Amino acid sequence: MNAQTEALQLQGAAGAIEALRDQPEGTPRGVAVISHPHPLFGGSMTNKVVQTLARAFVQDGWIAVRYNFRGVGASAGTHDEGRGEADDLMQVIDQVAPQGALALAGFSFGAFVTSHGAARLQQQGRHLDQLVLVGTAASRFTVAPVAAELQPRTLVVHGETDDVVPLASVLDWARPQSLPVTVVPGVGHFFHGQLPLLKNIVLHHLHAAP
């Protein structure tokens, strides 16, 4: 992302986890851990939406940590349909943000994994300061519900014309929770041409969230 991007090698249940860390200017507000889209379809921590999320968090004063799920890049192991990937997320959190302010964000498959990470943190009693889910893969996986107390600090963003994950499936997931969904008109799954807008939406949420 920039010359200050730091390569990390973390440890997970399947072996090494490759990660990148970006620092904000000044004293950090906390750590944001960002999860990438589906590994079997080219998803990695260098995905443009993932990088956009990282930039938004860094601009808002957060340390941003992106990482590769098992079997991607230099991360050991093989794809585990979300189960092992949720374990990867928890291992990353334990190593880069064992305490202090914590945010989670994910795109597509990464949003699905992040939803389960947020649920695990809730069970553990760990406070989560921000949750950002983009292109949530609700038509393909069982996305965990967002705890009621976390909803005011949660942003769900989806493209109106997403041809990978239909908007209707995300609304079906969000409706029973009365969880708002921010819909970007005329935008597909990967936010082509609208990444600056996505970044601004995330920044606005981070500024406004309690």
Short mmCIF file of N, CA and C in Angstrom, two decimals, residues 34-37 47 49-50 52-53 57 104-112 114 131-138 154-159 162 165 170 173 181-182 184 187-191 195 198-199 201-202:
data_model
loop_
_atom_site.label_atom_id
_atom_site.label_comp_id
_atom_site.label_asym_id
_atom_site.label_seq_id
_atom_site.Cartn_x
_atom_site.Cartn_y
_atom_site.Cartn_z
N ILE A 34 -8.69 -7.16 8.52
CA ILE A 34 -9.50 -7.15 7.30
C ILE A 34 -9.33 -8.48 6.56
N SER A 35 -10.46 -9.11 6.21
CA SER A 35 -10.45 -10.44 5.59
C SER A 35 -10.85 -10.36 4.12
N HIS A 36 -10.21 -11.17 3.29
CA HIS A 36 -10.33 -11.07 1.83
C HIS A 36 -11.37 -12.03 1.24
N PRO A 37 -11.69 -11.86 -0.05
CA PRO A 37 -12.70 -12.70 -0.70
C PRO A 37 -12.23 -14.13 -0.95
N ASN A 47 -6.45 -7.85 -2.82
CA ASN A 47 -7.69 -7.48 -3.51
C ASN A 47 -7.96 -5.98 -3.35
N VAL A 49 -10.70 -4.16 -3.14
CA VAL A 49 -11.67 -3.77 -2.12
C VAL A 49 -11.03 -3.87 -0.73
N VAL A 50 -10.28 -4.93 -0.51
CA VAL A 50 -9.58 -5.11 0.77
C VAL A 50 -8.59 -3.96 0.99
N THR A 52 -8.82 -1.00 -0.27
CA THR A 52 -9.62 0.20 -0.03
C THR A 52 -10.07 0.27 1.42
N LEU A 53 -10.51 -0.86 1.96
CA LEU A 53 -10.90 -0.89 3.37
C LEU A 53 -9.72 -0.54 4.27
N PHE A 57 -9.43 2.68 6.97
CA PHE A 57 -9.12 2.56 8.39
C PHE A 57 -7.85 3.33 8.75
N LEU A 104 -13.22 -5.13 12.92
CA LEU A 104 -13.16 -6.20 11.94
C LEU A 104 -13.84 -5.74 10.66
N ALA A 105 -13.27 -6.13 9.53
CA ALA A 105 -13.87 -5.82 8.24
C ALA A 105 -13.63 -6.99 7.30
N GLY A 106 -14.53 -7.18 6.34
CA GLY A 106 -14.35 -8.25 5.38
C GLY A 106 -15.12 -7.98 4.12
N PHE A 107 -14.64 -8.57 3.03
CA PHE A 107 -15.28 -8.43 1.73
C PHE A 107 -15.66 -9.80 1.20
N SER A 108 -16.94 -9.96 0.81
CA SER A 108 -17.45 -11.17 0.17
C SER A 108 -17.31 -12.39 1.10
N PHE A 109 -16.58 -13.42 0.69
CA PHE A 109 -16.31 -14.56 1.57
C PHE A 109 -15.69 -14.07 2.88
N GLY A 110 -14.84 -13.05 2.79
CA GLY A 110 -14.22 -12.49 3.99
C GLY A 110 -15.23 -11.86 4.93
N ALA A 111 -16.33 -11.31 4.40
CA ALA A 111 -17.38 -10.77 5.26
C ALA A 111 -18.10 -11.89 5.99
N PHE A 112 -18.33 -13.00 5.30
CA PHE A 112 -18.92 -14.19 5.93
C PHE A 112 -18.05 -14.67 7.09
N THR A 114 -15.78 -12.95 8.68
CA THR A 114 -15.74 -11.90 9.69
C THR A 114 -16.98 -11.93 10.57
N LEU A 131 -17.53 -2.92 13.00
CA LEU A 131 -17.71 -4.08 12.12
C LEU A 131 -18.15 -3.55 10.75
N VAL A 132 -17.36 -3.89 9.71
CA VAL A 132 -17.66 -3.44 8.36
C VAL A 132 -17.73 -4.66 7.44
N LEU A 133 -18.89 -4.87 6.81
CA LEU A 133 -19.11 -6.01 5.92
C LEU A 133 -19.48 -5.49 4.54
N VAL A 134 -18.69 -5.87 3.53
CA VAL A 134 -18.89 -5.39 2.17
C VAL A 134 -19.12 -6.58 1.24
N GLY A 135 -20.16 -6.50 0.40
CA GLY A 135 -20.43 -7.59 -0.54
C GLY A 135 -20.64 -8.92 0.17
N THR A 136 -21.33 -8.87 1.30
CA THR A 136 -21.48 -10.04 2.18
C THR A 136 -22.07 -11.23 1.43
N ALA A 137 -21.37 -12.36 1.47
CA ALA A 137 -21.72 -13.52 0.66
C ALA A 137 -22.87 -14.32 1.26
N ALA A 138 -24.01 -13.65 1.43
CA ALA A 138 -25.15 -14.27 2.11
C ALA A 138 -25.87 -15.31 1.26
N THR A 154 -22.02 -1.13 13.24
CA THR A 154 -21.88 -2.03 12.09
C THR A 154 -22.27 -1.32 10.80
N LEU A 155 -21.45 -1.51 9.77
CA LEU A 155 -21.76 -1.01 8.42
C LEU A 155 -21.83 -2.19 7.47
N VAL A 156 -22.95 -2.33 6.77
CA VAL A 156 -23.11 -3.33 5.73
C VAL A 156 -23.30 -2.59 4.41
N VAL A 157 -22.41 -2.83 3.45
CA VAL A 157 -22.46 -2.14 2.15
C VAL A 157 -22.61 -3.18 1.05
N HIS A 158 -23.49 -2.90 0.08
CA HIS A 158 -23.69 -3.84 -1.03
C HIS A 158 -24.00 -3.08 -2.30
N GLY A 159 -23.53 -3.61 -3.42
CA GLY A 159 -23.83 -3.02 -4.71
C GLY A 159 -25.21 -3.43 -5.20
N ASP A 162 -24.98 -6.24 -7.91
CA ASP A 162 -24.04 -7.32 -7.61
C ASP A 162 -24.51 -8.60 -8.29
N VAL A 165 -23.26 -11.91 -5.58
CA VAL A 165 -24.14 -12.08 -4.41
C VAL A 165 -25.32 -11.14 -4.60
N VAL A 170 -28.77 -10.53 0.70
CA VAL A 170 -28.26 -9.77 1.84
C VAL A 170 -29.41 -9.13 2.61
N TRP A 173 -30.99 -11.70 4.75
CA TRP A 173 -30.20 -11.94 5.97
C TRP A 173 -30.38 -10.81 6.97
N VAL A 181 -28.82 -1.80 5.57
CA VAL A 181 -27.86 -2.11 4.50
C VAL A 181 -27.71 -0.86 3.64
N THR A 182 -26.46 -0.42 3.45
CA THR A 182 -26.19 0.71 2.57
C THR A 182 -26.02 0.18 1.14
N VAL A 184 -25.33 0.78 -2.84
CA VAL A 184 -24.72 1.71 -3.78
C VAL A 184 -25.33 1.45 -5.16
N VAL A 187 -23.85 -0.45 -8.90
CA VAL A 187 -22.50 -0.97 -8.63
C VAL A 187 -22.55 -2.48 -8.47
N GLY A 188 -21.54 -3.15 -9.07
CA GLY A 188 -21.44 -4.60 -8.99
C GLY A 188 -20.64 -5.06 -7.78
N HIS A 189 -20.30 -6.33 -7.76
CA HIS A 189 -19.68 -6.96 -6.59
C HIS A 189 -18.35 -6.34 -6.23
N PHE A 190 -17.53 -6.01 -7.25
CA PHE A 190 -16.16 -5.56 -6.98
C PHE A 190 -16.01 -4.03 -6.94
N PHE A 191 -17.15 -3.31 -7.01
CA PHE A 191 -17.14 -1.85 -6.90
C PHE A 191 -16.23 -1.19 -7.93
N LEU A 195 -14.48 2.60 -6.06
CA LEU A 195 -13.72 2.35 -4.83
C LEU A 195 -13.54 3.62 -3.99
N LEU A 198 -16.68 3.92 -2.05
CA LEU A 198 -16.71 2.93 -0.97
C LEU A 198 -15.86 3.40 0.21
N LYS A 199 -14.67 3.91 -0.09
CA LYS A 199 -13.79 4.40 0.97
C LYS A 199 -14.47 5.52 1.76
N ILE A 201 -17.69 6.07 2.12
CA ILE A 201 -18.80 5.50 2.91
C ILE A 201 -18.27 4.92 4.21
N VAL A 202 -17.16 4.19 4.11
CA VAL A 202 -16.57 3.58 5.31
C VAL A 202 -16.06 4.66 6.25
#
